[in-house]
GROMACS .gro file of C-alpha atoms in nm:
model
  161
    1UNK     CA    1   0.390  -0.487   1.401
    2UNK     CA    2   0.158  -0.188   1.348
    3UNK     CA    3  -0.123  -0.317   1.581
    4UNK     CA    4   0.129  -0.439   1.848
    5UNK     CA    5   0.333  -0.090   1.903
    6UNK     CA    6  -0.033   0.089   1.902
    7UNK     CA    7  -0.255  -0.156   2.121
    8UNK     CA    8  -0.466  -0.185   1.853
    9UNK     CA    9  -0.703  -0.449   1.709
   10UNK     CA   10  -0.597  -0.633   1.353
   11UNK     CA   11  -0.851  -0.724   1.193
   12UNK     CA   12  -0.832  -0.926   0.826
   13UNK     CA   13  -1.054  -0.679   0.589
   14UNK     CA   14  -1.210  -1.011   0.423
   15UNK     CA   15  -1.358  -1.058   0.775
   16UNK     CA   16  -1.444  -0.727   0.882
   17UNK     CA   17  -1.843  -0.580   0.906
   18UNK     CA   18  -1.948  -0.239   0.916
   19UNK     CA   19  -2.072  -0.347   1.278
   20UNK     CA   20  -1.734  -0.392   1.381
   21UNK     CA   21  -1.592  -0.055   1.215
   22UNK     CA   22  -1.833   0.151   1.383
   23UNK     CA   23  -1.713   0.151   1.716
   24UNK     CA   24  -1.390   0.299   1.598
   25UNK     CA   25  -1.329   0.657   1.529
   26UNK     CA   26  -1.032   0.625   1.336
   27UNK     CA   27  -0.972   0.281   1.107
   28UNK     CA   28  -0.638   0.217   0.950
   29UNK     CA   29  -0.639   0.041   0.640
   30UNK     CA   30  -0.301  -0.161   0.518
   31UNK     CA   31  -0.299  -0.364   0.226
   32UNK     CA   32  -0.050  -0.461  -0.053
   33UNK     CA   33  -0.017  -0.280  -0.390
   34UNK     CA   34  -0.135  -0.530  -0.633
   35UNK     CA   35  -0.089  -0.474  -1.058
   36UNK     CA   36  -0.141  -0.101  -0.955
   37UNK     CA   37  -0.419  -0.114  -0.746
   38UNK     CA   38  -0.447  -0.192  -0.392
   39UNK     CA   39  -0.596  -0.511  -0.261
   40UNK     CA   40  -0.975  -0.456  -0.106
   41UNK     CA   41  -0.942  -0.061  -0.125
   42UNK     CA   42  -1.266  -0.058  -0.260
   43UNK     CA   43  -1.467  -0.242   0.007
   44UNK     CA   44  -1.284  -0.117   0.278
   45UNK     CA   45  -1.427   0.243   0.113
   46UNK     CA   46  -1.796   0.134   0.143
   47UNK     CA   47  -1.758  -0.027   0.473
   48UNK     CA   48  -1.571   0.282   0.616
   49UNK     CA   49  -1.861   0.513   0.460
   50UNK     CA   50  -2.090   0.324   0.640
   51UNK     CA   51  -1.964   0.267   0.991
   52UNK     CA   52  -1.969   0.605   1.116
   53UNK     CA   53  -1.542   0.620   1.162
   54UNK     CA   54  -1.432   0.976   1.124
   55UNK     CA   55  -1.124   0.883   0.970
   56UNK     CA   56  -0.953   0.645   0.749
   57UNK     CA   57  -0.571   0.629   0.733
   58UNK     CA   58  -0.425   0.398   0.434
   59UNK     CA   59  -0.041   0.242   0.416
   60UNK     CA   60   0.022   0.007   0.152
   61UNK     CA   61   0.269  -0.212   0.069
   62UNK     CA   62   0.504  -0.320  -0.209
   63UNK     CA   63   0.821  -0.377  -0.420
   64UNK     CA   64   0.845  -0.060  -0.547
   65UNK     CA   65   1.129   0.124  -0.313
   66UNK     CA   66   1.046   0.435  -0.092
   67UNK     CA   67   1.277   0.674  -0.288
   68UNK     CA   68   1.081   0.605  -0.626
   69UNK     CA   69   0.848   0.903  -0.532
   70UNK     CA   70   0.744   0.991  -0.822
   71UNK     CA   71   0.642   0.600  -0.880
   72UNK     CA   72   0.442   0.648  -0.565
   73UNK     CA   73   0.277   0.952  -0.669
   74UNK     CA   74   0.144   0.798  -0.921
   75UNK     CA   75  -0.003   0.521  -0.775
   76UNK     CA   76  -0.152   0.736  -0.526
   77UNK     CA   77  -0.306   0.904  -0.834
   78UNK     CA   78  -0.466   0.603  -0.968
   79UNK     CA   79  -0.596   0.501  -0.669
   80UNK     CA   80  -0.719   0.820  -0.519
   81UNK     CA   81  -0.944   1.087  -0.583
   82UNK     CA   82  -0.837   1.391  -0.558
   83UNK     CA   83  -1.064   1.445  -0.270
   84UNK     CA   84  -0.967   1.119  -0.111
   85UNK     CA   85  -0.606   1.237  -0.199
   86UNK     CA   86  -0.668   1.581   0.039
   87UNK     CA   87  -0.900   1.369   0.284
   88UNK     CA   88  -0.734   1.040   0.308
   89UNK     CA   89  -0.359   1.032   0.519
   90UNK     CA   90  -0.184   0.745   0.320
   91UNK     CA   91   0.172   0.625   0.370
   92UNK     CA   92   0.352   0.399   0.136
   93UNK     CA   93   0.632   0.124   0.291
   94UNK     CA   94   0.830  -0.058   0.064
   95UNK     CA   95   0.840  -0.423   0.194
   96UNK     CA   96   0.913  -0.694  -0.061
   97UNK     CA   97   0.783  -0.943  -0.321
   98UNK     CA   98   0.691  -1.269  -0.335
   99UNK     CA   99   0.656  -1.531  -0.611
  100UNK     CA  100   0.613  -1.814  -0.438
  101UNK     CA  101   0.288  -1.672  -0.313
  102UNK     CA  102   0.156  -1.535  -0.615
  103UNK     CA  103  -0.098  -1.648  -0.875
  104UNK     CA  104   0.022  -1.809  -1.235
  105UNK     CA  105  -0.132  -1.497  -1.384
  106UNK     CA  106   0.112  -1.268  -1.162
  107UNK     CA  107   0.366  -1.424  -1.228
  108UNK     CA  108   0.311  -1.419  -1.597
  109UNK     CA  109   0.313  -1.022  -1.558
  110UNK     CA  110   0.569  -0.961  -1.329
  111UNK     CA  111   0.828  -1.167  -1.612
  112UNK     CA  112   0.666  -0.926  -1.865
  113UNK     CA  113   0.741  -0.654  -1.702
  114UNK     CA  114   1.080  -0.785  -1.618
  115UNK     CA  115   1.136  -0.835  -1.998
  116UNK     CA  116   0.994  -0.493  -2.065
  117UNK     CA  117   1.235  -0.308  -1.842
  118UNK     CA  118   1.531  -0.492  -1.879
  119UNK     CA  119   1.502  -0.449  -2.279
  120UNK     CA  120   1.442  -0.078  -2.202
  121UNK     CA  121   1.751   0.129  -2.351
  122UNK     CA  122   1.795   0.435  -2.182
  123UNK     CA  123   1.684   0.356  -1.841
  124UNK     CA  124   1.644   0.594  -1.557
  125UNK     CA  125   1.774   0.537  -1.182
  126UNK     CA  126   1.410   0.457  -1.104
  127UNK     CA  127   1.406   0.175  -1.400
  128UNK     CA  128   1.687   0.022  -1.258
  129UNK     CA  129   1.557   0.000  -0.885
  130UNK     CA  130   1.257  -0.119  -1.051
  131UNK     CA  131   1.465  -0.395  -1.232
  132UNK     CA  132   1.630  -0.483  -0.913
  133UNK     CA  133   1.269  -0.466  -0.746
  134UNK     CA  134   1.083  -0.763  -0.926
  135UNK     CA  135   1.436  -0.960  -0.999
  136UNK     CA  136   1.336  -1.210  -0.724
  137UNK     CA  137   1.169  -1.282  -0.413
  138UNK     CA  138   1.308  -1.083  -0.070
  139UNK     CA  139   1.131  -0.963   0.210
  140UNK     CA  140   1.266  -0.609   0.357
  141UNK     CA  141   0.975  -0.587   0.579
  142UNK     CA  142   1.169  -0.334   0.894
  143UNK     CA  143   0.995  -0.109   1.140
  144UNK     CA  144   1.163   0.161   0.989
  145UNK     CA  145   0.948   0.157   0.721
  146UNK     CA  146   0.597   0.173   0.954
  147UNK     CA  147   0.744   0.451   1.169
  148UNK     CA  148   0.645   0.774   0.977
  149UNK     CA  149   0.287   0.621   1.006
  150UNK     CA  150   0.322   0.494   1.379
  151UNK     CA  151   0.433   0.820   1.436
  152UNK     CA  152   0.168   1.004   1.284
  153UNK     CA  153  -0.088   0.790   1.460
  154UNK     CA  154   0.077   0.807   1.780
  155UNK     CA  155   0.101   1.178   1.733
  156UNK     CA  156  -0.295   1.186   1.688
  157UNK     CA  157  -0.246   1.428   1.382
  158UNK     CA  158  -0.551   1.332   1.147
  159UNK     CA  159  -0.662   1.515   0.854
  160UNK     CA  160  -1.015   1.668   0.874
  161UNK     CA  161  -1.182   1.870   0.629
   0.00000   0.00000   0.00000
C-alpha cells in the first residue's frame, strides 16, 4: 500500500544487498513487532550503514493499538538508541495478529501472556486493549493507519542531524 501511493520500489529485506540500497537516498524500513523486537531491524541497520542512504525511516507493525502510547514508547525504547531515537523518523501502525501464521513457540507466549493479563487484578485501560489485542486473530490493516507516514514522506520532511 505504502510503495503503491509513493511509486516506490518494495523490496523483501531477506532479499535486499547493500548494492541495491545504495542507489537510494532515503530507505524506508517496515517490519512487524515481534516478542518486543522488530523483525530484521538489525540487518537492515548494517546494510543501511553501508549503502551510502542518507536516511532511514522505520514503521512497524503490530497488535498493540495506536492509542497505547505509552506501550509504544517503550518499545521504541528497547529498540532504539537514543541516538537512533533523535536520528531515526519511526512511525508505529497498529495492524493485527495472526495465529495461524505463527510459530508453536509464539503461540505458546502469546497464551502466556493472555493468561498473565487476564489473571491481572487491577487492570488499566491499556491492559484491557491489550487483552482484547492478542484474544484472537483479526486483521485491521487500513490506510489510515500508513497516512501520518505517507504523509511525512510525501511531505519530504526527514530528520538530519
Amino acid at each position: 500500500m505504502i510503495g503503491e501511493t509513493l511509486s516506490c520500489p518494495v523490496m523483501d529485506y531477506r532479499e535486499v544487498t547493500v548494492k541495491a540500497l545504495s542507489g537510494y537516498d532515503t530507505i524506508v524500513f517496515g517490519s512487524r513487532a515481534h516478542a518486543g523486537r522488530i523483525d530484521g531491524y538489525k540487518k537492515m541497520r548494517e546494510m543501511f550503514s553501508k549503502s551510502g542512504a542518507k536516511h532511514l525511516v522505520l514503521f512497524v507493525t503490530g497488535a498493540t493499538p495506536n492509542a497505547a502510547e505509552k506501550v509504544i514508547t517503550a518499545f521504541w525504547k528497547q529498540n532504539l538508541s537514543e541516538d537512533e531515537l533523535l536520528k531515526i523518523s519511526h512511525f508505529y501502525m497498529q495492524a493485527g495478529l495472526c495465529y495461524e501464521r505463527m510459530t508453536f513457540g509464539d503461540k505458546m507466549m502469546m497464551k502466556a501472556a493472555a493468561v498473565m493479563i487476564r489473571k491481572k487484578k487491577d487492570k488499566s485501560d491499556s491492559d484491557r486493549e491489550f487483552e482484547k489485542a492478542i484474544s484472537c486473530s483479526y486483521d485491521i490493516s487500513d490506510r489510515k493507519y500508513a497516512e501520518p507516514l505517507i504523509s511525512f514522506l510525501q511531505g519530504g520532511i526527514l530528520i538530519t542531524s
